[in-house]
Coordinates of C-alpha atoms (C1' of nucleotides) in Angstrom, one line a residue:
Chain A
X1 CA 10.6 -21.1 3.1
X2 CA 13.1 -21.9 0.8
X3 CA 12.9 -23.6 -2.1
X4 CA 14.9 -26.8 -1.9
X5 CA 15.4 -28.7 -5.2
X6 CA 16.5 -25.4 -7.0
X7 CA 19.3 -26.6 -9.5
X8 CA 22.2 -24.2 -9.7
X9 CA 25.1 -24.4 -12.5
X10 CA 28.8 -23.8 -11.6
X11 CA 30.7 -22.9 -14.4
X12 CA 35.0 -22.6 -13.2
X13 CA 38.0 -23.8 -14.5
X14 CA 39.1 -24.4 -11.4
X15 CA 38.5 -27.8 -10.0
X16 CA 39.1 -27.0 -6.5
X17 CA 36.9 -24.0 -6.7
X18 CA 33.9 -26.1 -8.9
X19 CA 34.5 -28.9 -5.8
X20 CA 34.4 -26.5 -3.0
X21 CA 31.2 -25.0 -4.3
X22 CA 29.6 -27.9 -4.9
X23 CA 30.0 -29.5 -1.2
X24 CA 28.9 -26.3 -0.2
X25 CA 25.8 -25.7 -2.1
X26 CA 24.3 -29.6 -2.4
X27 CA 24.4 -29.7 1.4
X28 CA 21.6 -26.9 1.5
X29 CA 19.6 -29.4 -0.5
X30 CA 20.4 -27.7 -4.4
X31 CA 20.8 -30.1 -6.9
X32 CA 24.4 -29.2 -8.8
X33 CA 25.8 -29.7 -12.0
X34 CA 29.2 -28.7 -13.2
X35 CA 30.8 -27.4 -16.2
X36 CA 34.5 -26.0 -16.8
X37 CA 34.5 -24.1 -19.4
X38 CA 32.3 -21.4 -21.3
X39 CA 31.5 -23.4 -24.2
X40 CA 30.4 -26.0 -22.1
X41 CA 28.2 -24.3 -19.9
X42 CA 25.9 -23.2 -23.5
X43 CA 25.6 -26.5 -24.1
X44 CA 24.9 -27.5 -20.9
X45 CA 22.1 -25.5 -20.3
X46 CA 19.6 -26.6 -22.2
X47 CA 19.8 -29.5 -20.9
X48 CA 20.5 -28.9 -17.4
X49 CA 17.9 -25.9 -17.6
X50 CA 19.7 -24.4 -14.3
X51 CA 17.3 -22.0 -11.5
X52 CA 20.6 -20.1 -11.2
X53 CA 24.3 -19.7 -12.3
X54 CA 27.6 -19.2 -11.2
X55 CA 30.1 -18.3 -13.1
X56 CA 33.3 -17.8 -13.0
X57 CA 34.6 -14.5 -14.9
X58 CA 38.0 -15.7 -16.0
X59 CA 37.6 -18.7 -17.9
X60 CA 40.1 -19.3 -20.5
X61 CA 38.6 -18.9 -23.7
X62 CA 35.1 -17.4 -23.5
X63 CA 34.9 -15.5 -21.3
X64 CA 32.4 -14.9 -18.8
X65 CA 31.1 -11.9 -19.9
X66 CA 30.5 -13.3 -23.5
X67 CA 29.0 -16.2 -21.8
X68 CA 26.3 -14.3 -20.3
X69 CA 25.9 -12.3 -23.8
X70 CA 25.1 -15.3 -25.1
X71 CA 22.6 -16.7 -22.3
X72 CA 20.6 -13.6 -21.9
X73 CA 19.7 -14.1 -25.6
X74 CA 16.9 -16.5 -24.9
X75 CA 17.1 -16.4 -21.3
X76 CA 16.5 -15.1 -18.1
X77 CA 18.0 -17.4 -15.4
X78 CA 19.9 -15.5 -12.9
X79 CA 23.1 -15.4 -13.4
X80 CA 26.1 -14.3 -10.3
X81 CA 29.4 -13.2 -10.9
X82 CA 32.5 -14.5 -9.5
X83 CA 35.9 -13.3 -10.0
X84 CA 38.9 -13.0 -8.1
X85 CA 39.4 -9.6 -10.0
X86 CA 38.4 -6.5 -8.2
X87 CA 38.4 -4.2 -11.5
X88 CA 35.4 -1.9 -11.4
X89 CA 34.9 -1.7 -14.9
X90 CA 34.7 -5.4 -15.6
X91 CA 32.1 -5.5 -12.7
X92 CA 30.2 -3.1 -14.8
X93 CA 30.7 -4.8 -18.1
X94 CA 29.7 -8.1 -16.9
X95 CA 26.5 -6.5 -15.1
X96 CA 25.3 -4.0 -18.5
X97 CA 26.3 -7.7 -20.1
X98 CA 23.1 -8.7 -18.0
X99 CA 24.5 -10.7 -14.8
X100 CA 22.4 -10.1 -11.9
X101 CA 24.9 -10.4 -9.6
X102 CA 28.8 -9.9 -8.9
X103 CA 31.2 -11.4 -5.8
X104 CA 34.5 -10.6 -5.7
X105 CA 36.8 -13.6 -4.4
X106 CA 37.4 -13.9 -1.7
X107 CA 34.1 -14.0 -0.5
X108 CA 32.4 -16.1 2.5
X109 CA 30.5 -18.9 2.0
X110 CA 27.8 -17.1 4.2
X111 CA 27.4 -14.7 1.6
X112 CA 26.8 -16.3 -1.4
X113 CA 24.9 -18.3 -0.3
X114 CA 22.4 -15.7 0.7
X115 CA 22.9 -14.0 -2.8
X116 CA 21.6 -17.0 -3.8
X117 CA 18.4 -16.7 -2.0
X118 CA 18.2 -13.5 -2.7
X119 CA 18.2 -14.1 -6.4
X120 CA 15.9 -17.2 -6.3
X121 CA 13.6 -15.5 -4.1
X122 CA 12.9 -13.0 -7.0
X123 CA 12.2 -15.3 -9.9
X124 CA 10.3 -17.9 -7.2
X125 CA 7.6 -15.0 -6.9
X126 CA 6.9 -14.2 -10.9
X127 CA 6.4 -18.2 -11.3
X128 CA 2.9 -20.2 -10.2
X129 CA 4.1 -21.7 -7.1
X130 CA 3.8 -25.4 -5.5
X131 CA 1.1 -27.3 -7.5
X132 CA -0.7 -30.0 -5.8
X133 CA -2.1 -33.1 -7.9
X134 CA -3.4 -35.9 -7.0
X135 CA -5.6 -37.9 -9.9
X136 CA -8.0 -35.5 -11.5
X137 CA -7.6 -32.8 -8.7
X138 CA -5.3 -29.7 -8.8
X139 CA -4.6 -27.3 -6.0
X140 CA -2.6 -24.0 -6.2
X141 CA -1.9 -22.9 -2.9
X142 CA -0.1 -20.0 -3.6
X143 CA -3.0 -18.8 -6.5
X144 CA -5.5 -20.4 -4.8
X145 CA -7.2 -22.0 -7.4
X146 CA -8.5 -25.3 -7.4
X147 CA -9.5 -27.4 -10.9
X148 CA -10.9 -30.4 -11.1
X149 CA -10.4 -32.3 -14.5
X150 CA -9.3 -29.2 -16.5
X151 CA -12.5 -27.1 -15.2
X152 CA -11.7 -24.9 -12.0
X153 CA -13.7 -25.4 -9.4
X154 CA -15.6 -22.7 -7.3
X155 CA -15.0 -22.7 -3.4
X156 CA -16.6 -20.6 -0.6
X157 CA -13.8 -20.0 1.8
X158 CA -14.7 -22.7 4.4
X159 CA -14.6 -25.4 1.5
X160 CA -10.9 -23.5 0.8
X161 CA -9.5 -23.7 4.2
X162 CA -10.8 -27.2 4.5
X163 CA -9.3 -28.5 1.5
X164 CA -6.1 -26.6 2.3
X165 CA -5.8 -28.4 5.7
X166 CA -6.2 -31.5 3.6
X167 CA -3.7 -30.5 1.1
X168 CA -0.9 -29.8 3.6
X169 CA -1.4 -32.8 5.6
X170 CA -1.4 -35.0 2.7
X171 CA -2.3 -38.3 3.1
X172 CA -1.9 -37.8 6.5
X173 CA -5.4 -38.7 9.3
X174 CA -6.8 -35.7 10.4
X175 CA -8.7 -35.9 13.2
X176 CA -11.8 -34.0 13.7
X177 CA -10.6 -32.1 16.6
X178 CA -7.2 -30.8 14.1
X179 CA -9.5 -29.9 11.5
X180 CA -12.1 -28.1 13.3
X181 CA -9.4 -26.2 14.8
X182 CA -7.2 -25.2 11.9
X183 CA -10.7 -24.4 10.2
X184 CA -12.5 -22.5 12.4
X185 CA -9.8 -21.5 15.1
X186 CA -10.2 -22.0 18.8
X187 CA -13.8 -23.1 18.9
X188 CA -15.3 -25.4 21.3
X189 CA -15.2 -28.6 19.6
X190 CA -18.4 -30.4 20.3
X191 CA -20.8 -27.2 18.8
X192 CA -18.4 -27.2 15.5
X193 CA -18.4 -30.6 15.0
X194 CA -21.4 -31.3 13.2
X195 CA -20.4 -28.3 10.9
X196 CA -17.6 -30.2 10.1
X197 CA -19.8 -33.1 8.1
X198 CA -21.6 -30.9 6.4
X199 CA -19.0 -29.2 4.9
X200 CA -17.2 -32.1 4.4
X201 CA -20.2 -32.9 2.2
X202 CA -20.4 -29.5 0.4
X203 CA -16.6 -30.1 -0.3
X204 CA -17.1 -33.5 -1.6
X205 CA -20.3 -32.9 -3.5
X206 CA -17.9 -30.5 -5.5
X207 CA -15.3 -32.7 -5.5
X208 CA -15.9 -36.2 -6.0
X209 CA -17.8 -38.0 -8.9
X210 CA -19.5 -40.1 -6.5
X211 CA -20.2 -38.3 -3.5
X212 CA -21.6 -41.4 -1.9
X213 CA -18.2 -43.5 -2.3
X214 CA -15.7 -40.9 -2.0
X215 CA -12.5 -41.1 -4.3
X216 CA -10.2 -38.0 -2.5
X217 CA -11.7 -37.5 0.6
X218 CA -11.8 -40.6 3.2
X219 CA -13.8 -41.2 6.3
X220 CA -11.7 -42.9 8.9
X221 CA -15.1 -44.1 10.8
X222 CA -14.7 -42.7 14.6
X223 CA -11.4 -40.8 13.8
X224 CA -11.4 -38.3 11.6
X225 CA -11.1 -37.8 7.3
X226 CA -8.0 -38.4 5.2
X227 CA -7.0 -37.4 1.8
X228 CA -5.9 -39.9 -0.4
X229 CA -2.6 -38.7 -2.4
X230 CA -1.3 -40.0 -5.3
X231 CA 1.5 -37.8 -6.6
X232 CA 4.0 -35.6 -4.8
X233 CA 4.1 -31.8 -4.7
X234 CA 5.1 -31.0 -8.2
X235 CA 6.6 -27.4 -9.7
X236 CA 4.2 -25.2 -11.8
X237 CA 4.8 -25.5 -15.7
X238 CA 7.4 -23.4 -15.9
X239 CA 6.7 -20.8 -18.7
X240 CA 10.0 -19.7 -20.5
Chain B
X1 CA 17.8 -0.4 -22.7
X2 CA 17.8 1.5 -19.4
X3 CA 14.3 3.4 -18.7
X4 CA 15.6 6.9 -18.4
X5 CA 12.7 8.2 -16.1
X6 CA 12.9 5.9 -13.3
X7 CA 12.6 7.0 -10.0
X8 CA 14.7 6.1 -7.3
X9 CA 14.4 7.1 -3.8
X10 CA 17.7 7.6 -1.4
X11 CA 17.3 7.4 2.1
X12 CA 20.4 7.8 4.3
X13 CA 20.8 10.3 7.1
X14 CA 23.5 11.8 6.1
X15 CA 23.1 14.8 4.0
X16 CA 26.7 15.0 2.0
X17 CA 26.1 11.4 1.4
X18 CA 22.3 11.9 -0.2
X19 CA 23.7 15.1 -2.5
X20 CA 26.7 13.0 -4.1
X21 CA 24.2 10.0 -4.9
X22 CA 21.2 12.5 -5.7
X23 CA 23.7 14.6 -8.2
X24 CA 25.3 11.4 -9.6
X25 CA 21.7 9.8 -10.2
X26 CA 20.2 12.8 -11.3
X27 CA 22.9 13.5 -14.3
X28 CA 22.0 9.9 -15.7
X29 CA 18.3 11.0 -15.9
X30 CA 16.6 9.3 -12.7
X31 CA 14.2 11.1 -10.3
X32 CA 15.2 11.2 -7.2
X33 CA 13.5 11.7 -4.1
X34 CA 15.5 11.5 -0.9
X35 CA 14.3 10.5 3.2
X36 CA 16.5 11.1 6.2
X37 CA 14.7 8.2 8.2
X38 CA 13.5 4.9 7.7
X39 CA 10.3 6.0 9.2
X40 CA 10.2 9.0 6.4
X41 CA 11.0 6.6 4.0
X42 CA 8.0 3.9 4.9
X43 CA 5.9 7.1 4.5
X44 CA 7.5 8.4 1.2
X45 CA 7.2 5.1 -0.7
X46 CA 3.3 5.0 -1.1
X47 CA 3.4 8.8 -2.2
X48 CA 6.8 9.0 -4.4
X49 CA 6.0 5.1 -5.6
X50 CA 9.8 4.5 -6.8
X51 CA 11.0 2.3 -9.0
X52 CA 14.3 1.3 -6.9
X53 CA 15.2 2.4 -3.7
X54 CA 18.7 2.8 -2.0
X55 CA 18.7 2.6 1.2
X56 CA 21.4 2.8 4.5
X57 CA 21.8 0.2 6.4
X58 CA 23.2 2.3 9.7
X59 CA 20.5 4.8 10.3
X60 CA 19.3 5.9 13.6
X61 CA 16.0 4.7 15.0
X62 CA 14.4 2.6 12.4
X63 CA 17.4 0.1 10.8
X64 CA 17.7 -0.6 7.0
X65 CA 16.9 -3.9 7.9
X66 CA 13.7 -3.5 9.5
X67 CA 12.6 -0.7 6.9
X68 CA 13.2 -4.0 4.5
X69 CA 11.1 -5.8 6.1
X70 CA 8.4 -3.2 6.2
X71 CA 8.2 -2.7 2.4
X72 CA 8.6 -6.5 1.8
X73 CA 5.1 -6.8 3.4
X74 CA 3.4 -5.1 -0.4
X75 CA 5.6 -4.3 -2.6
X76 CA 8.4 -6.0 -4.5
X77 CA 10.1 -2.7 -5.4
X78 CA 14.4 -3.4 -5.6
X79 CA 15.8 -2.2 -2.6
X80 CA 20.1 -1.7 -2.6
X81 CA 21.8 -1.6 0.8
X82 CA 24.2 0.9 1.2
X83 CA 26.4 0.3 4.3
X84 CA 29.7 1.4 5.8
X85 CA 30.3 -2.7 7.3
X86 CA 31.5 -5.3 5.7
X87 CA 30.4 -7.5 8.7
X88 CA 28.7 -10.3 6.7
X89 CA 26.1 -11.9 8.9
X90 CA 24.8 -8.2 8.8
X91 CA 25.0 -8.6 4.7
X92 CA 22.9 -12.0 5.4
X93 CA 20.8 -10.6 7.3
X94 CA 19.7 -7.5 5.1
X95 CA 19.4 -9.8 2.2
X96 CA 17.5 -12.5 4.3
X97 CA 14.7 -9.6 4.9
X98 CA 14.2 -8.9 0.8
X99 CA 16.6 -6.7 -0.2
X100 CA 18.5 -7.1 -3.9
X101 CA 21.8 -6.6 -3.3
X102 CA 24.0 -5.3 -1.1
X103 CA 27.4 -2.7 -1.5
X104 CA 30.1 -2.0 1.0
X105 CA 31.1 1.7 1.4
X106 CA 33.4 2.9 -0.8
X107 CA 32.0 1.9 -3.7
X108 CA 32.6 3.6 -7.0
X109 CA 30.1 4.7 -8.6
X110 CA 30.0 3.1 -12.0
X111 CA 29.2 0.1 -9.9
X112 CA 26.4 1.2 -8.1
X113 CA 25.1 2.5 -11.4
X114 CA 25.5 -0.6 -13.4
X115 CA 23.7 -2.6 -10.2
X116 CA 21.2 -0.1 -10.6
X117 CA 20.5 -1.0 -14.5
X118 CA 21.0 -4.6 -13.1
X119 CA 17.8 -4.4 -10.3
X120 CA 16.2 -2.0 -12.8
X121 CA 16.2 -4.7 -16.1
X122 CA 15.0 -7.6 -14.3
X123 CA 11.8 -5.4 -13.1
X124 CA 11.5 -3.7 -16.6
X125 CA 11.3 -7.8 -17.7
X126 CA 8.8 -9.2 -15.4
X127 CA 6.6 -6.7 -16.0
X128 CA 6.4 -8.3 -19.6
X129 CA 6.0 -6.5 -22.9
X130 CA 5.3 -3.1 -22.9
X131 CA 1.8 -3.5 -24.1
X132 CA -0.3 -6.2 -22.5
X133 CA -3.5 -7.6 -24.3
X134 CA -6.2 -10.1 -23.2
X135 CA -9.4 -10.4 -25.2
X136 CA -10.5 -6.6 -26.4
X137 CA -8.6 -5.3 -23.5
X138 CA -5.2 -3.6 -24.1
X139 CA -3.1 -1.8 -21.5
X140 CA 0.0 0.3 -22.4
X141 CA 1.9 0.6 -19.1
X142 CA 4.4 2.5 -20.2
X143 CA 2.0 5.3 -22.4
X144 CA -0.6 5.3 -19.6
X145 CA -2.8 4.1 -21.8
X146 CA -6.1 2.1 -21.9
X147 CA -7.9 0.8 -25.2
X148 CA -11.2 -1.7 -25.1
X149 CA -11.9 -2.5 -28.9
X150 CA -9.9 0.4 -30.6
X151 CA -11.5 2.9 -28.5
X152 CA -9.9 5.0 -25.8
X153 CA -10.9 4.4 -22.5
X154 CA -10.8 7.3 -20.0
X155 CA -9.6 6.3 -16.5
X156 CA -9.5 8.4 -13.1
X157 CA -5.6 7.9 -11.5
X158 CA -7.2 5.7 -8.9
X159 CA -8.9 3.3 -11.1
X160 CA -5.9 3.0 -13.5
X161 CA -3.8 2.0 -10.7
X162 CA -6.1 -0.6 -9.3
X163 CA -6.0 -1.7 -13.2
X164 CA -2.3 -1.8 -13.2
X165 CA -2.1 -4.1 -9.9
X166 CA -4.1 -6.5 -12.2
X167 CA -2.0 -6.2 -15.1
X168 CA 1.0 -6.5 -13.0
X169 CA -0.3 -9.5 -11.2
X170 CA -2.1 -10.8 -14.3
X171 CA -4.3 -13.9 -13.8
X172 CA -2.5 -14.2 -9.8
X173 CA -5.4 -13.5 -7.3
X174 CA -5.2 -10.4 -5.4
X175 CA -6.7 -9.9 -2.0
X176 CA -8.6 -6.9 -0.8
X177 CA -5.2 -6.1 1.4
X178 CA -3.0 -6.2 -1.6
X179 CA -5.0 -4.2 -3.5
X180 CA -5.5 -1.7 -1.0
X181 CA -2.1 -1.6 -0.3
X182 CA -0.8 -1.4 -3.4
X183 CA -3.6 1.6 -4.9
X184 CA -3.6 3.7 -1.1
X185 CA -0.3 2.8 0.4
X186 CA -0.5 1.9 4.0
X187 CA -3.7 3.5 4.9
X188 CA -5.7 1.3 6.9
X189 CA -7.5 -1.6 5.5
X190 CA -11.3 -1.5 7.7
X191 CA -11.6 1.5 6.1
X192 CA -10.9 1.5 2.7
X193 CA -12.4 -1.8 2.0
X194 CA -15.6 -0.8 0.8
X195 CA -13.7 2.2 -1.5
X196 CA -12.2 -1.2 -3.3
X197 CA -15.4 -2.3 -4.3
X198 CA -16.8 0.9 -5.3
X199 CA -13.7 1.5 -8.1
X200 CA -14.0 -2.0 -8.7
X201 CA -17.4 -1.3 -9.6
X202 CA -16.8 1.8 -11.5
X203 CA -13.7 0.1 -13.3
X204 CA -15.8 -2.7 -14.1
X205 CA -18.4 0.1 -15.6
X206 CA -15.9 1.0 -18.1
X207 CA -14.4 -2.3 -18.9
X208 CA -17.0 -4.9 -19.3
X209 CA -19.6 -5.0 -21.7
X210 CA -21.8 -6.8 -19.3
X211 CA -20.9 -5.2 -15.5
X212 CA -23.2 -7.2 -14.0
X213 CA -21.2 -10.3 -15.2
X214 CA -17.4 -9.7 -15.5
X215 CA -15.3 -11.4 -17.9
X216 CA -12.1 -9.3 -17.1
X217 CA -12.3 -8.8 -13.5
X218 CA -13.3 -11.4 -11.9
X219 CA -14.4 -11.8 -7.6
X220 CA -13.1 -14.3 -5.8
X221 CA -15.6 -14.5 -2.8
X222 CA -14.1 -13.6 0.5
X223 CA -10.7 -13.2 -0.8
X224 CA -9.9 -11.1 -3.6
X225 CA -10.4 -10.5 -7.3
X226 CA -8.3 -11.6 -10.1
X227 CA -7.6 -10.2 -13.7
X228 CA -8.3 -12.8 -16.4
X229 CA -5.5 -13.1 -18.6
X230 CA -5.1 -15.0 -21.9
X231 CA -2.4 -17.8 -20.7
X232 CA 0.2 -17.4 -22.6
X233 CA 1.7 -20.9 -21.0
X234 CA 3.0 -23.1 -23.9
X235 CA 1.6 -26.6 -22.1
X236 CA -1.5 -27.5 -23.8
X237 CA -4.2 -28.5 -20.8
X238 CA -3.6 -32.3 -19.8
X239 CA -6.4 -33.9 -21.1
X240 CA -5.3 -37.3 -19.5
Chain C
dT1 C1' -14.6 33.3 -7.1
dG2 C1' -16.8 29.7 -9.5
dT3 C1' -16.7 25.4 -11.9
dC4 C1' -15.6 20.8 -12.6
dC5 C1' -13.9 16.5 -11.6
dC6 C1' -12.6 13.0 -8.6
dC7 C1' -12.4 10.9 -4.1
dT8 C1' -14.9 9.5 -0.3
dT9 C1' -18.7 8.0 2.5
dG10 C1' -23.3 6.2 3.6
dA11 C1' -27.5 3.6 2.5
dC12 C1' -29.8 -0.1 0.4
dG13 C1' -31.0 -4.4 -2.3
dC14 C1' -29.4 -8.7 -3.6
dA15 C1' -26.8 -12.9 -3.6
dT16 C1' -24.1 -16.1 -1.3
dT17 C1' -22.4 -18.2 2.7
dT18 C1' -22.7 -20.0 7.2
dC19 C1' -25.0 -22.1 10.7
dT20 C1' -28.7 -24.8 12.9
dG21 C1' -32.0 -28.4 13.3
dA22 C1' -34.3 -32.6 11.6
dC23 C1' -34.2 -36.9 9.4
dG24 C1' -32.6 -41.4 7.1
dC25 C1' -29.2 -44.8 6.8
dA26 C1' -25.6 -48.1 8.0
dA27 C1' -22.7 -50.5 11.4
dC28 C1' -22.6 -52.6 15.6
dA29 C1' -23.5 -54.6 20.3
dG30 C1' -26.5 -56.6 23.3
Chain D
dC1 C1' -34.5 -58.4 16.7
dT2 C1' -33.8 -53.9 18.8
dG3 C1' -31.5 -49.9 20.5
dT4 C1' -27.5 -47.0 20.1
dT5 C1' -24.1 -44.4 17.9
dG6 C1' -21.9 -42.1 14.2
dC7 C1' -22.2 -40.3 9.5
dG8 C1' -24.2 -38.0 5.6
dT9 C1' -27.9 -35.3 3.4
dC10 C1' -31.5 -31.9 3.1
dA11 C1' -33.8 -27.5 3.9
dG12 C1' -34.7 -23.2 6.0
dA13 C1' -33.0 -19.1 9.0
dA14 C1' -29.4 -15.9 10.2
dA15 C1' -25.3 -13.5 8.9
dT16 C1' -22.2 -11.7 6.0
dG17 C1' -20.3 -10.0 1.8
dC18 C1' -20.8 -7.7 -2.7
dG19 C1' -22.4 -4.3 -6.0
dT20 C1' -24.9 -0.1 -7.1
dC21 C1' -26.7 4.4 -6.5
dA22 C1' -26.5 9.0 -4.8
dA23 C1' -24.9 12.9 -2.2
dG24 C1' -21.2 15.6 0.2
dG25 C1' -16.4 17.4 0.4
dG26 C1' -12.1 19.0 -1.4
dG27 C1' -8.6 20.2 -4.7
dA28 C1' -7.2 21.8 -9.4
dC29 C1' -7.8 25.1 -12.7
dA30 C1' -9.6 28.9 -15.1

DNA sequence: TGTCCCCTTGACGCATTTCTGACGCAACAG
DNA sequence: CTGTTGCGTCAGAAATGCGTCAAGGGGACA
């Protein structure tokens, strides 16, 4: 599963090149922002605060490599080469310089593109992943940790895969049949039914304030249970 | 500032091909270890634990890509593709299945060095400081060294590399695979399990002041266990 | 050859989790 | 008003998982 909102920063000189990119790149769903020189791309940054960068080796002016001198001062973001030079000695410059990653042009579109990944899939995996909120309730999937108001909150691992089911089919009815089955597998039905109240009571009982007029966890009388969602699926604080 | 002892493990089938990259590697102070196979190398890796790993693309049997896949199951180690093609849906491919980076044969070899320091910083990075501290406990990755308080603490190899996982993974939740798979390679988990929990136990012996009631290493029932770390997140907890 | 240390395995007690059954309550239809 | 149905809660039994202790085996080293 990629991860789609990941904002990327092409930094070129070239207009053609910045425009080329940048039709390539937002339609697999990354969020772009250009800049066309190397002064601009430090103050850009900040603000921007890219997942990735390209950047262009021969910029007039600063130059690429002293570009990524300067980034890697207080920063970490990955940062890919690309120059139409084949040199071998600025490859290695620009990499000891502390790029992660160097294309020579001309390269395929195919290719980057999966550099990319391949970058984005490293730092993805040091970070929390996906957090899910919804008023006073938190849910790491990835950590699988749940908190409740600031306080984490202890699960057995049949409260877990409930609330998980929940979580993924967000505001979405669930039907008693779907959640028996995603809980407990391929189980007849009718013997794991009534297992499914009383957990949904453990879970609540843990949960909710109230149990008795639930506040995350709905009854849909005859149907099934839906979770009420407030809030989207929202990044982890991102420590830098 | 490279880490002169890393280890790096070549695997490539042909022989004149592993003694120009072992002699060219060895001279800049890496350990080398070398496999033939990609099913010699899924065997080496627990053992020989590398830090990097270089690795063919066109070896008979096992492919580079599927070896990739392998090792991507439990470990995160920087794998560079080595390849004679320059076909790139076979470069998307290889990178699709985890690996770093990717080089086309001929390369020189001052690139494949600086790529090498490139793969080699960014793991050096994430594994944070050099010295990681929560509460009394202080582990020194790089020395090998434990302290609780001020005072030395004596660990067996297996216990201080079940410790490590948890320092590595800080305040992430591990499960019982993971951990088995990280501290005994790819031995099989049925059997092991219960070995987890006896180290656990004796790490626990050596770590907490109370055993009975952890405060480093903490058991996530029917999952895992998970090193409490002090957060060193910036964002004070939303107290909304 | 002997000693020591560490890894491994088995057995056992304890705690938690899961499951099952029984009961009260509310909504609803006849 | 009464019976039925579905939902939620409670409590006890069965099952599982976890942690600890202790003994055997194997390798390193003197």
């Amino acid at each position: 599963m990629s991860d789609p909102g990941s904002r990327i920063l092409i930094v070129d000189d070239e207009a053609g090149i910045r425009r080329f990119l940048h039709a390539s790149l937002e339609s697999r769903g990354y969020s772009i922002h250009e800049a066309s020189t190397g002064e601009e791309a430090l103050q850009v940054v900040p603000a921007f605060r890219p997942d990735l960068i390209l950047l262009d080796l021969g910029l007039p002016g600063m130059g690429g490599k002293q570009v990524t001198s300067s980034l890697r001062e207080w920063t970490q973001t990955p940062i890919i080469i690309l120059s139409v030079q084949g040199d071998e000695s600025e490859k290695i410059a620009a990499l000891d310089a502390g790029a992660d990653d160097y294309l020579t042009k001309p390269f395929g579109a195919g290719e980057l593109l999966a550099r990319i990944r391949a970058a984005l899939r490293r730092v993805g995996q040091q970070e929390g992943g996906p957090v899910f909120v919804t008023g006073e309730l938190t849910v790491d999937l990835v950590g699988r940790s749940v908190r409740l108001g600031g306080e984490d909150v202890q699960l057995t691992p049949t409260e877990y895969s409930l609330l998980k089911a929940f979580v993924v089919h967000a505001n979405k009815l669930l039907t008693h049949r779907q959640l028996v089955r995603e809980v407990w597998g391929g189980a007849h039905y009718e013997d794991t039914q009534h297992l499914l109240r009383v957990n949904i009571s453990n879970l609540r009982r843990k949960l909710e304030a109230d149990p008795t007029r639930p506040h995350y966890i709905l009854t849909e009388p005859g149907v099934g249970y839906r979770l009420r969602a407030e809030s989207r699926v929202s990044a982890a604080p991102s420590n830098v």
